[in-house]
Short mmCIF file of C-alpha atoms and ligand atoms in Angstrom, two decimals:
data_model
loop_
_atom_site.label_atom_id
_atom_site.label_comp_id
_atom_site.label_asym_id
_atom_site.label_seq_id
_atom_site.Cartn_x
_atom_site.Cartn_y
_atom_site.Cartn_z
CA MET R 17 0.17 0.34 0.02
CA ASP R 18 2.94 2.49 0.75
CA ALA R 19 3.76 1.58 -2.59
CA GLY R 20 0.80 3.51 -4.05
CA VAL R 21 -1.81 -0.16 -4.06
CA VAL R 22 -4.72 0.61 -2.78
CA PHE R 23 -7.19 -1.94 -1.45
CA LYS R 24 -10.69 -0.40 -1.33
CA GLU R 25 -12.70 -1.19 2.39
CA SER R 26 -15.80 -4.06 1.01
CA PHE R 27 -16.27 -6.99 0.79
CA TRP R 28 -17.18 -9.07 -2.10
CA GLY R 29 -19.30 -12.69 -0.72
CA GLN R 30 -19.38 -14.38 -3.93
CA PRO R 31 -17.84 -17.61 -4.73
CA GLY R 32 -16.14 -16.31 -7.60
CA TRP R 33 -12.04 -16.10 -8.99
CA GLU R 34 -12.32 -12.59 -8.97
CA PRO R 35 -14.80 -10.01 -7.54
CA PRO R 36 -16.45 -8.74 -10.59
CA HIS R 37 -16.38 -5.10 -9.42
CA ASP R 38 -13.43 -3.01 -7.65
CA ASP R 39 -14.52 -4.49 -4.07
CA GLY R 40 -10.94 -5.15 -2.03
CA LEU R 41 -11.44 -8.54 -0.05
CA MET R 42 -12.92 -11.88 -0.44
CA TYR R 43 -12.70 -15.72 0.70
CA SER R 44 -10.06 -16.76 -1.55
CA GLY R 45 -8.70 -20.28 -0.60
CA GLY R 46 -11.64 -21.95 0.17
CA GLU R 47 -11.46 -20.59 4.23
CA ASN R 48 -15.36 -20.54 4.24
CA ALA R 49 -15.66 -24.03 3.08
CA ALA R 50 -15.08 -27.13 5.06
CA PRO R 51 -12.78 -29.12 5.94
CA PHE R 52 -11.53 -25.74 6.84
CA SER R 53 -14.50 -23.29 8.53
CA THR R 54 -14.94 -26.47 11.34
CA SER R 55 -11.83 -26.27 12.37
CA ILE R 56 -10.99 -22.06 11.81
CA SER R 57 -13.44 -19.44 11.87
CA PRO R 58 -13.42 -17.97 8.35
CA ALA R 59 -11.60 -15.03 7.91
CA PRO R 60 -11.32 -13.43 4.41
CA ARG R 61 -7.82 -12.72 3.50
CA GLY R 62 -7.72 -12.59 -0.41
CA HIS R 63 -6.78 -9.08 -1.27
CA VAL R 64 -7.61 -8.06 -4.36
CA PRO R 65 -6.18 -4.09 -6.10
CA GLN R 66 -8.91 -1.91 -6.21
CA MET R 67 -9.61 -1.53 -10.40
CA SER R 68 -12.85 -0.25 -12.63
CA GLY R 69 -13.19 -2.33 -16.16
CA LYS R 70 -11.87 -5.73 -15.36
CA ASN R 71 -11.70 -7.94 -17.32
CA THR R 72 -10.81 -10.99 -15.25
CA GLY R 73 -7.95 -13.57 -17.00
CA LYS R 74 -6.85 -10.73 -19.14
CA GLN R 75 -6.59 -7.95 -17.31
CA GLY R 76 -7.30 -8.34 -13.11
CA GLY R 77 -6.66 -7.07 -9.59
CA GLY R 78 -2.70 -8.44 -11.00
CA TYR R 79 -2.21 -6.02 -13.12
CA MET R 80 -2.82 -3.02 -10.14
CA LEU R 81 -0.78 -4.55 -8.25
CA MET R 82 2.02 -4.69 -11.24
CA LYS R 83 1.14 -1.23 -11.86
CA PRO R 84 2.16 1.11 -8.85
CA LEU R 85 5.15 -1.34 -8.33
CA VAL R 86 6.55 -0.50 -11.29
CA GLU R 87 5.83 3.33 -11.00
CA THR R 88 7.20 3.46 -7.75
CA THR R 89 10.44 1.45 -8.89
CA GLN R 90 10.78 4.26 -10.95
CA ALA R 91 10.17 7.44 -9.33
CA LEU R 92 13.01 6.17 -7.23
CA GLY R 93 15.60 6.04 -10.09
CA VAL R 94 15.51 1.82 -9.99
CA ARG R 95 16.96 1.50 -14.00
CA ALA R 96 15.39 -1.21 -15.85
CA GLU R 97 16.78 -3.13 -19.09
CA TYR R 98 14.30 -4.54 -21.23
CA ASP R 99 13.99 -7.17 -24.19
CA LEU R 100 16.68 -8.99 -22.91
CA ARG R 101 17.18 -13.18 -22.37
CA VAL R 102 18.34 -14.05 -19.91
CA GLN R 103 20.12 -17.19 -20.79
CA SER R 104 23.03 -18.65 -17.64
CA LEU R 105 24.56 -17.31 -14.94
CA VAL R 106 27.95 -15.94 -15.02
CA VAL R 107 30.55 -18.28 -12.20
CA GLU R 108 33.48 -16.93 -10.39
CA SER R 109 36.18 -19.97 -10.04
CA ASP R 110 35.15 -20.17 -6.43
CA GLY R 111 31.97 -21.21 -7.56
CA ARG R 112 30.78 -17.53 -6.44
CA VAL R 113 27.72 -15.72 -9.32
CA VAL R 114 29.00 -12.20 -10.27
CA GLY R 115 26.87 -11.75 -13.68
CA ILE R 116 23.96 -13.03 -15.64
CA ASP R 117 24.78 -14.06 -19.61
CA ALA R 118 21.61 -12.61 -22.25
CA THR R 119 20.46 -12.07 -25.55
CA ARG R 120 18.97 -9.07 -27.32
CA TYR R 121 17.74 -9.74 -30.58
CA GLY R 122 20.47 -12.07 -31.17
CA LYS R 123 23.46 -10.15 -29.64
CA ASP R 124 25.27 -11.37 -26.23
CA VAL R 125 25.14 -9.26 -23.29
CA TYR R 126 26.78 -9.35 -20.41
CA VAL R 127 25.27 -8.22 -16.91
CA LYS R 128 27.61 -8.08 -14.32
CA ALA R 129 26.44 -8.07 -10.77
CA ARG R 130 28.32 -6.32 -8.06
CA ARG R 131 26.40 -7.80 -5.16
CA GLY R 132 24.48 -10.59 -6.10
CA VAL R 133 21.36 -12.63 -9.06
CA VAL R 134 18.00 -12.72 -8.19
CA LEU R 135 16.03 -15.10 -10.24
CA ALA R 136 12.55 -13.98 -10.53
CA MET R 137 11.58 -15.43 -14.43
CA GLY R 138 8.36 -17.88 -13.27
CA SER R 139 7.78 -21.38 -13.36
CA PHE R 140 8.28 -24.40 -15.99
CA ALA R 141 5.38 -24.93 -16.50
CA PHE R 142 5.46 -24.41 -20.20
CA ASN R 143 8.87 -26.15 -20.74
CA GLU R 144 7.48 -29.68 -22.32
CA GLU R 145 10.06 -31.52 -21.27
CA MET R 146 10.79 -30.90 -17.65
CA VAL R 147 6.30 -31.25 -17.05
CA ARG R 148 6.69 -34.45 -18.80
CA ALA R 149 10.14 -35.90 -16.37
CA ASN R 150 8.10 -34.15 -13.14
CA ALA R 151 5.12 -32.86 -12.87
CA PRO R 152 3.54 -35.13 -16.07
CA ARG R 153 0.03 -35.05 -14.78
CA ILE R 154 -0.61 -30.87 -16.24
CA LEU R 155 1.40 -32.26 -19.47
CA GLY R 156 -0.23 -30.18 -22.15
CA ARG R 157 -2.38 -28.14 -19.92
CA PRO R 158 -0.35 -24.93 -18.88
CA ALA R 159 -2.41 -22.56 -17.41
CA ALA R 160 -2.56 -19.45 -15.77
CA SER R 161 1.07 -18.83 -16.78
CA ILE R 162 3.36 -17.36 -19.49
CA GLU R 163 5.25 -18.89 -22.68
CA ALA R 164 8.15 -17.80 -20.28
CA HIS R 165 7.92 -19.95 -17.89
CA ASP R 166 10.25 -21.97 -19.83
CA GLY R 167 12.25 -23.73 -16.21
CA ARG R 168 15.23 -21.38 -17.48
CA ALA R 169 15.65 -20.42 -13.62
CA ILE R 170 15.64 -23.32 -12.62
CA GLN R 171 17.91 -24.97 -15.12
CA MET R 172 20.61 -22.32 -14.29
CA GLY R 173 19.90 -22.73 -10.72
CA GLN R 174 20.45 -26.82 -11.38
CA SER R 175 23.84 -26.22 -13.58
CA ILE R 176 26.09 -24.91 -10.71
CA GLY R 177 24.37 -27.05 -7.96
CA ALA R 178 21.44 -25.54 -6.68
CA ALA R 179 19.59 -28.35 -4.48
CA THR R 180 15.34 -28.40 -5.72
CA ALA R 181 12.09 -29.54 -3.89
CA HIS R 182 8.12 -30.17 -4.89
CA MET R 183 8.91 -30.23 -8.32
CA ASP R 184 5.68 -32.49 -9.10
CA ALA R 185 3.41 -29.74 -7.19
CA THR R 186 1.25 -28.24 -9.25
CA GLU R 187 -1.27 -25.35 -9.24
CA ASP R 188 -4.97 -26.92 -10.94
CA ALA R 189 -7.40 -24.33 -11.68
CA PHE R 190 -10.89 -25.95 -12.31
CA PHE R 191 -12.12 -24.22 -15.61
CA CYS R 192 -16.02 -23.27 -14.35
CA ASP R 193 -17.83 -20.67 -12.37
CA PRO R 194 -17.85 -20.78 -9.05
CA GLN R 195 -21.05 -20.35 -9.63
CA LEU R 196 -22.74 -23.13 -11.11
CA LEU R 197 -20.58 -25.25 -9.06
CA VAL R 198 -21.58 -24.26 -5.81
CA ARG R 199 -24.93 -24.82 -6.71
CA GLY R 200 -25.08 -28.34 -8.23
CA LEU R 201 -23.30 -31.78 -6.89
CA LEU R 202 -19.98 -32.88 -8.84
CA VAL R 203 -19.39 -36.08 -10.00
CA ASN R 204 -16.87 -38.18 -10.68
CA GLY R 205 -17.17 -41.09 -13.87
CA ARG R 206 -18.64 -43.12 -11.21
CA GLY R 207 -21.30 -41.32 -10.40
CA GLN R 208 -20.57 -40.00 -7.14
CA ARG R 209 -19.11 -36.93 -4.96
CA TYR R 210 -16.02 -36.59 -4.15
CA ILE R 211 -15.41 -32.67 -2.68
CA ASN R 212 -17.75 -30.29 -1.50
CA GLU R 213 -18.37 -27.94 -4.15
CA ASP R 214 -18.29 -25.19 -2.86
CA THR R 215 -14.61 -25.15 -1.86
CA TYR R 216 -11.99 -23.23 -3.76
CA PRO R 217 -11.80 -23.58 -7.47
CA GLY R 218 -8.41 -24.59 -7.38
CA ARG R 219 -8.83 -27.22 -4.97
CA LEU R 220 -11.45 -28.71 -7.37
CA GLY R 221 -9.13 -28.61 -9.93
CA GLN R 222 -6.11 -30.87 -7.98
CA ALA R 223 -8.61 -33.52 -6.19
CA THR R 224 -10.20 -34.01 -10.19
CA LEU R 225 -6.76 -34.03 -11.50
CA PHE R 226 -4.92 -36.24 -8.85
CA HIS R 227 -7.61 -38.11 -7.86
CA GLN R 228 -10.43 -38.73 -9.79
CA GLU R 229 -8.39 -39.44 -13.34
CA ASN R 230 -9.20 -35.93 -14.75
CA GLN R 231 -12.99 -37.59 -14.79
CA ALA R 232 -15.63 -34.83 -13.34
CA PHE R 233 -18.88 -33.69 -14.33
CA LEU R 234 -21.27 -31.59 -13.04
CA VAL R 235 -24.94 -32.04 -12.27
CA ILE R 236 -27.53 -29.49 -11.99
CA ASP R 237 -31.53 -28.52 -12.22
CA GLU R 238 -32.82 -26.36 -13.86
CA ALA R 239 -33.53 -23.64 -11.11
CA ALA R 240 -29.84 -24.50 -9.72
CA PHE R 241 -28.63 -23.63 -13.40
CA GLU R 242 -30.81 -21.07 -13.87
CA GLU R 243 -29.69 -18.69 -10.52
CA GLY R 244 -26.26 -19.64 -11.32
CA SER R 245 -25.84 -18.30 -15.17
CA ALA R 246 -28.16 -15.02 -13.73
CA SER R 247 -25.79 -14.13 -10.73
CA GLU R 248 -22.77 -11.68 -10.70
CA THR R 249 -19.56 -13.52 -11.75
CA SER R 250 -15.83 -12.37 -13.77
CA SER R 251 -15.57 -15.05 -15.50
CA PRO R 252 -19.18 -15.34 -18.10
CA GLU R 253 -17.01 -17.33 -20.14
CA LEU R 254 -16.90 -19.83 -17.62
CA LEU R 255 -20.73 -20.20 -17.23
CA MET R 256 -21.06 -23.39 -19.39
CA GLN R 257 -24.37 -24.50 -21.16
CA PRO R 258 -25.60 -28.48 -20.35
CA THR R 259 -23.90 -30.38 -22.53
CA TRP R 260 -27.29 -33.91 -21.96
CA VAL R 261 -30.32 -32.66 -20.00
CA ALA R 262 -32.93 -35.14 -18.72
CA ASP R 263 -36.65 -35.53 -17.31
CA ASN R 264 -34.93 -37.53 -14.57
CA ALA R 265 -31.90 -39.21 -12.84
CA ALA R 266 -32.52 -42.67 -14.65
CA GLU R 267 -32.44 -41.26 -17.71
CA LEU R 268 -29.27 -38.60 -17.34
CA GLU R 269 -26.80 -41.74 -16.47
CA ALA R 270 -27.90 -43.10 -19.36
CA GLU R 271 -27.63 -40.40 -21.07
CA MET R 272 -23.94 -39.44 -19.54
CA GLY R 273 -22.56 -43.07 -20.36
CA LEU R 274 -22.96 -43.09 -16.89
CA SER R 275 -22.97 -47.27 -14.72
CA ALA R 276 -27.22 -47.77 -14.44
CA GLY R 277 -28.40 -46.63 -11.06
CA SER R 278 -25.02 -44.64 -9.64
CA LEU R 279 -26.34 -41.23 -10.49
CA GLN R 280 -29.56 -42.28 -9.21
CA ALA R 281 -28.20 -43.48 -5.91
CA THR R 282 -26.04 -39.83 -5.55
CA ILE R 283 -28.65 -38.10 -5.82
CA GLU R 284 -31.22 -40.23 -3.16
CA GLN R 285 -28.38 -39.76 -0.48
CA TYR R 286 -27.98 -36.09 -1.48
CA ASN R 287 -31.72 -34.78 -1.77
CA ARG R 288 -32.08 -37.31 1.87
CA PHE R 289 -30.94 -35.10 3.39
CA ALA R 290 -30.32 -31.67 1.30
CA ALA R 291 -34.06 -31.49 2.64
CA GLU R 292 -32.99 -31.12 5.88
CA GLY R 293 -30.30 -28.72 4.30
CA THR R 294 -27.01 -30.85 5.52
CA ASP R 295 -24.68 -32.67 3.76
CA PRO R 296 -23.02 -34.88 6.44
CA LEU R 297 -20.91 -36.76 3.71
CA LEU R 298 -18.84 -34.08 2.15
CA GLY R 299 -20.11 -30.72 4.28
CA LYS R 300 -20.88 -28.21 1.65
CA ASN R 301 -22.47 -24.97 3.96
CA PRO R 302 -26.19 -25.08 4.06
CA LYS R 303 -26.27 -22.29 1.88
CA TRP R 304 -25.75 -24.04 -0.86
CA VAL R 305 -27.71 -26.95 0.06
CA LYS R 306 -30.96 -27.49 -2.14
CA PRO R 307 -32.55 -30.95 -2.96
CA LEU R 308 -32.22 -31.40 -6.84
CA HIS R 309 -35.99 -31.27 -8.03
CA GLY R 310 -37.25 -31.81 -11.81
CA ALA R 311 -35.21 -31.28 -15.01
CA LEU R 312 -31.67 -32.11 -14.74
CA ALA R 313 -28.85 -31.53 -16.14
CA ALA R 314 -25.66 -32.47 -16.37
CA ILE R 315 -22.26 -30.28 -17.50
CA ASP R 316 -19.03 -31.86 -19.31
CA LEU R 317 -16.12 -31.17 -17.16
CA ARG R 318 -13.88 -33.53 -18.79
CA GLY R 319 -10.86 -32.54 -18.83
CA ARG R 320 -11.78 -29.34 -17.68
CA THR R 321 -8.13 -28.47 -15.31
CA GLY R 322 -4.51 -26.39 -16.05
CA GLY R 323 -2.46 -24.63 -14.19
CA PHE R 324 1.33 -23.90 -13.36
CA THR R 325 4.08 -25.36 -11.51
CA LEU R 326 5.35 -24.97 -7.95
CA GLY R 327 8.94 -26.52 -7.44
CA GLY R 328 11.97 -25.32 -7.97
CA PRO R 329 15.32 -24.87 -6.72
CA LYS R 330 15.12 -24.62 -2.94
CA THR R 331 15.75 -21.23 -1.61
CA ASP R 332 16.52 -20.34 2.31
CA ALA R 333 13.97 -17.14 4.43
CA ASP R 334 16.72 -14.66 3.13
CA SER R 335 15.84 -16.20 -0.38
CA ARG R 336 19.32 -17.36 -1.43
CA VAL R 337 19.46 -20.22 -3.08
CA LEU R 338 20.84 -23.71 -1.34
CA HIS R 339 22.95 -25.96 -3.24
CA VAL R 340 22.67 -29.44 -2.60
CA SER R 341 25.51 -29.51 -0.14
CA GLY R 342 23.01 -27.15 1.29
CA ALA R 343 24.79 -24.29 2.08
CA PRO R 344 24.24 -21.04 0.33
CA ILE R 345 25.00 -20.25 -3.27
CA PRO R 346 27.02 -17.71 -2.65
CA GLY R 347 25.57 -14.50 -5.08
CA LEU R 348 22.62 -16.20 -5.95
CA PHE R 349 18.86 -15.53 -4.85
CA ALA R 350 15.37 -16.47 -6.15
CA ALA R 351 11.90 -15.51 -5.13
CA GLY R 352 8.37 -16.21 -7.05
CA LEU R 353 7.25 -19.40 -8.91
CA CYS R 354 11.12 -20.43 -9.95
CA THR R 355 11.65 -21.96 -6.52
CA SER R 356 10.38 -24.14 -4.42
CA GLY R 357 7.60 -21.67 -2.86
CA VAL R 358 5.11 -21.54 0.33
CA CYS R 359 2.27 -22.76 -1.97
CA ALA R 360 3.58 -26.25 -2.71
CA GLY R 361 2.07 -27.58 -0.27
CA GLY R 362 -1.44 -26.60 -0.75
CA TYR R 363 -2.28 -23.60 -3.68
CA ALA R 364 -5.00 -21.08 -2.99
CA SER R 365 -5.66 -17.87 -5.18
CA GLY R 366 -3.12 -15.27 -3.54
CA THR R 367 -0.57 -17.71 -2.39
CA SER R 368 1.32 -16.90 -5.43
CA LEU R 369 1.36 -12.80 -5.59
CA GLY R 370 2.12 -13.34 -2.20
CA ASP R 371 4.63 -15.83 -2.21
CA GLY R 372 6.92 -13.63 -5.04
CA SER R 373 6.68 -10.30 -3.74
CA PHE R 374 7.48 -11.03 0.60
CA PHE R 375 10.42 -13.27 -0.78
CA GLY R 376 11.10 -10.79 -3.77
CA ARG R 377 11.54 -8.23 -0.81
CA ARG R 378 13.76 -10.75 1.16
CA ALA R 379 15.76 -11.62 -1.67
CA GLY R 380 16.73 -7.83 -2.95
CA ILE R 381 17.40 -7.06 0.77
CA SER R 382 19.86 -9.83 0.92
CA ALA R 383 21.79 -9.22 -2.26
CA ALA R 384 22.06 -5.10 -0.72
CA GLN R 385 23.16 -6.46 1.72
CA GLN R 386 25.79 -8.21 0.13
CA ALA R 387 29.11 -6.40 0.64
CA LYS R 388 30.93 -5.34 -2.65
CA SER R 389 34.67 -6.10 -3.55
CA PRO R 390 36.92 -3.14 -4.89
CA ASP R 391 36.29 -4.43 -7.67
CA GLY R 392 32.53 -3.86 -7.45
CA ILE R 393 32.47 -8.03 -7.39
CA ALA R 394 30.17 -9.45 -4.35
CA MET R 395 32.18 -10.95 -1.57
CA ALA R 396 31.03 -14.05 0.28
CA GLN R 397 31.77 -13.42 3.51
CA GLY R 398 29.58 -11.02 3.36
CA ALA R 399 26.51 -12.60 2.96
CA ALA R 400 23.02 -11.66 4.13
CA ALA R 401 22.94 -10.32 8.50
CA HIS R 402 21.30 -12.19 10.40
C1 FAD Y 522 -5.17 -15.30 -15.15
C2 FAD Y 522 -4.40 -14.51 -14.20
C3 FAD Y 522 -4.82 -14.88 -12.79
C4 FAD Y 522 -3.94 -15.00 -11.92
N1 FAD Y 522 -4.37 -14.58 -10.40
C5 FAD Y 522 -3.91 -14.77 -9.31
C6 FAD Y 522 -4.59 -14.62 -7.99
O1 FAD Y 522 -5.08 -14.57 -7.72
N2 FAD Y 522 -3.53 -15.01 -6.84
C7 FAD Y 522 -2.63 -15.26 -7.20
O2 FAD Y 522 -1.31 -15.07 -6.23
N3 FAD Y 522 -1.26 -15.55 -7.67
C8 FAD Y 522 -2.29 -15.35 -9.48
N4 FAD Y 522 -2.12 -15.50 -10.80
C9 FAD Y 522 -0.45 -16.46 -10.35
C10 FAD Y 522 0.29 -15.30 -10.06
O3 FAD Y 522 0.15 -13.67 -11.43
C11 FAD Y 522 2.08 -15.74 -10.39
O4 FAD Y 522 2.16 -17.06 -10.63
C12 FAD Y 522 2.38 -15.01 -10.66
O5 FAD Y 522 2.97 -13.49 -11.41
C13 FAD Y 522 4.15 -15.81 -10.34
O6 FAD Y 522 5.69 -14.57 -10.37
P1 FAD Y 522 6.45 -14.39 -10.51
O7 FAD Y 522 7.51 -13.18 -10.13
O8 FAD Y 522 6.93 -16.23 -10.00
O9 FAD Y 522 6.31 -15.07 -12.28
P2 FAD Y 522 6.02 -13.76 -13.37
O10 FAD Y 522 5.30 -13.01 -12.87
O11 FAD Y 522 5.61 -14.54 -14.68
O12 FAD Y 522 7.33 -12.79 -13.86
C14 FAD Y 522 8.33 -14.32 -14.05
C15 FAD Y 522 8.75 -12.58 -15.51
O13 FAD Y 522 10.38 -13.21 -16.36
C16 FAD Y 522 10.25 -12.90 -17.69
N5 FAD Y 522 11.25 -13.78 -17.93
C17 FAD Y 522 10.97 -15.49 -18.54
N6 FAD Y 522 12.27 -15.94 -18.49
C18 FAD Y 522 12.91 -15.09 -18.62
C19 FAD Y 522 14.25 -14.51 -19.48
N7 FAD Y 522 14.99 -15.98 -19.40
N8 FAD Y 522 14.76 -13.57 -20.21
C20 FAD Y 522 14.16 -12.87 -19.35
N9 FAD Y 522 12.74 -12.44 -18.65
C21 FAD Y 522 12.53 -13.05 -18.55
C22 FAD Y 522 8.79 -13.32 -17.53
O14 FAD Y 522 8.78 -12.77 -18.90
C23 FAD Y 522 7.83 -12.18 -16.43
O15 FAD Y 522 7.72 -10.96 -16.91
C24 FAD Y 522 -2.78 -15.45 -11.72
C25 FAD Y 522 -2.42 -15.55 -12.92
C26 FAD Y 522 -3.02 -15.96 -14.06
C27 FAD Y 522 -2.30 -15.31 -15.61
#
């Protein structure tokens, strides 16, 4: 906020990826859904920079986070170099990182680092070979990331002995509007529910991709579909149309090719308790629990997941990159998705920007505290203050 990022003091309490308007606070990780809501009193922790004319997925809150931060660096006189493609690290014979080797329009450019190099080049979601070797579940489905997430920073670290962790961890979004999801029943290829539909959609994605072989269908009745479709949303393109419609559960499961009786049993069990507003099986919030009535529809959500990788070089609390020996590599720091960050154990919206900005700042402070040698090369002994 000191750098000019504005958070409007208003709360948006609807299911969704991002508030459609300029509200500054929301639930962003399933804090208000089972199982977390039963063990910890839920508080909304998703902070969204204020923005008008939002177009989520193209220009949303992230833009309004970066704009003031970039303007602040410019006002402080920080020199920026553009159109540079970083290729490798320049390393002294004693193992100290003293610069980078880059290209600009095909020409080599060498940048000398007086105090250190901070890697912040994103994930390896777009490096097919690395994804195949480490996180094959998202092979062919990179999402919420950019093509520059080619794993280069991770390879640069590995090339000088950086240890890595959680290379198989991934964020996995689920591409269907949460306004529909909360109002329906999410079932797998056996017609069975497997997760409460009102939780964070990234958890739905992980549960579907990791444990249900990416097989998912949303079963919803007409009234709930109409209500969900008419709700305020930040992602109208995710308000999907039904794939199958039928007069009852028996016909619907036949249309969907599910085993006879499987979906009927699921709906019968759900409706029995929903009549009292409860969901003892999976703990969906009573606010969203209603029996399914009348004509039914199903939306085909098979393969509707995608995401980015969360593993990379190990770093310490000062964002120093750690060698396989456990010692920090002199002069090398890293932050964000090119490291093994805090979200590797379970991703929620905000933990990526939070991880990158918090440890990016730590990396900058650590690098700035490196002592300079008289000839301008960082001294290993002067590593970050503790
Ligand atoms: C639509 C969308 C919505 C999202 N919503 C959220 C959200 O709500 N909350 C959240 O926490 N996260 C969200 N994310 C994810 C978040 O934006 C990213 O995870 C985060 O920006 C990663 O930060 P980073 O610094 O590691 O990488 P980036 O922000 O991707 O920065 C890496 C930079 O390095 C550059 N680069 C890469 N390789 C090279 C090279 N060789 N030479 C020079 N430059 C290079 C890239 O061009 C890029 O500019 C969202 C992402 C998308 C796309």
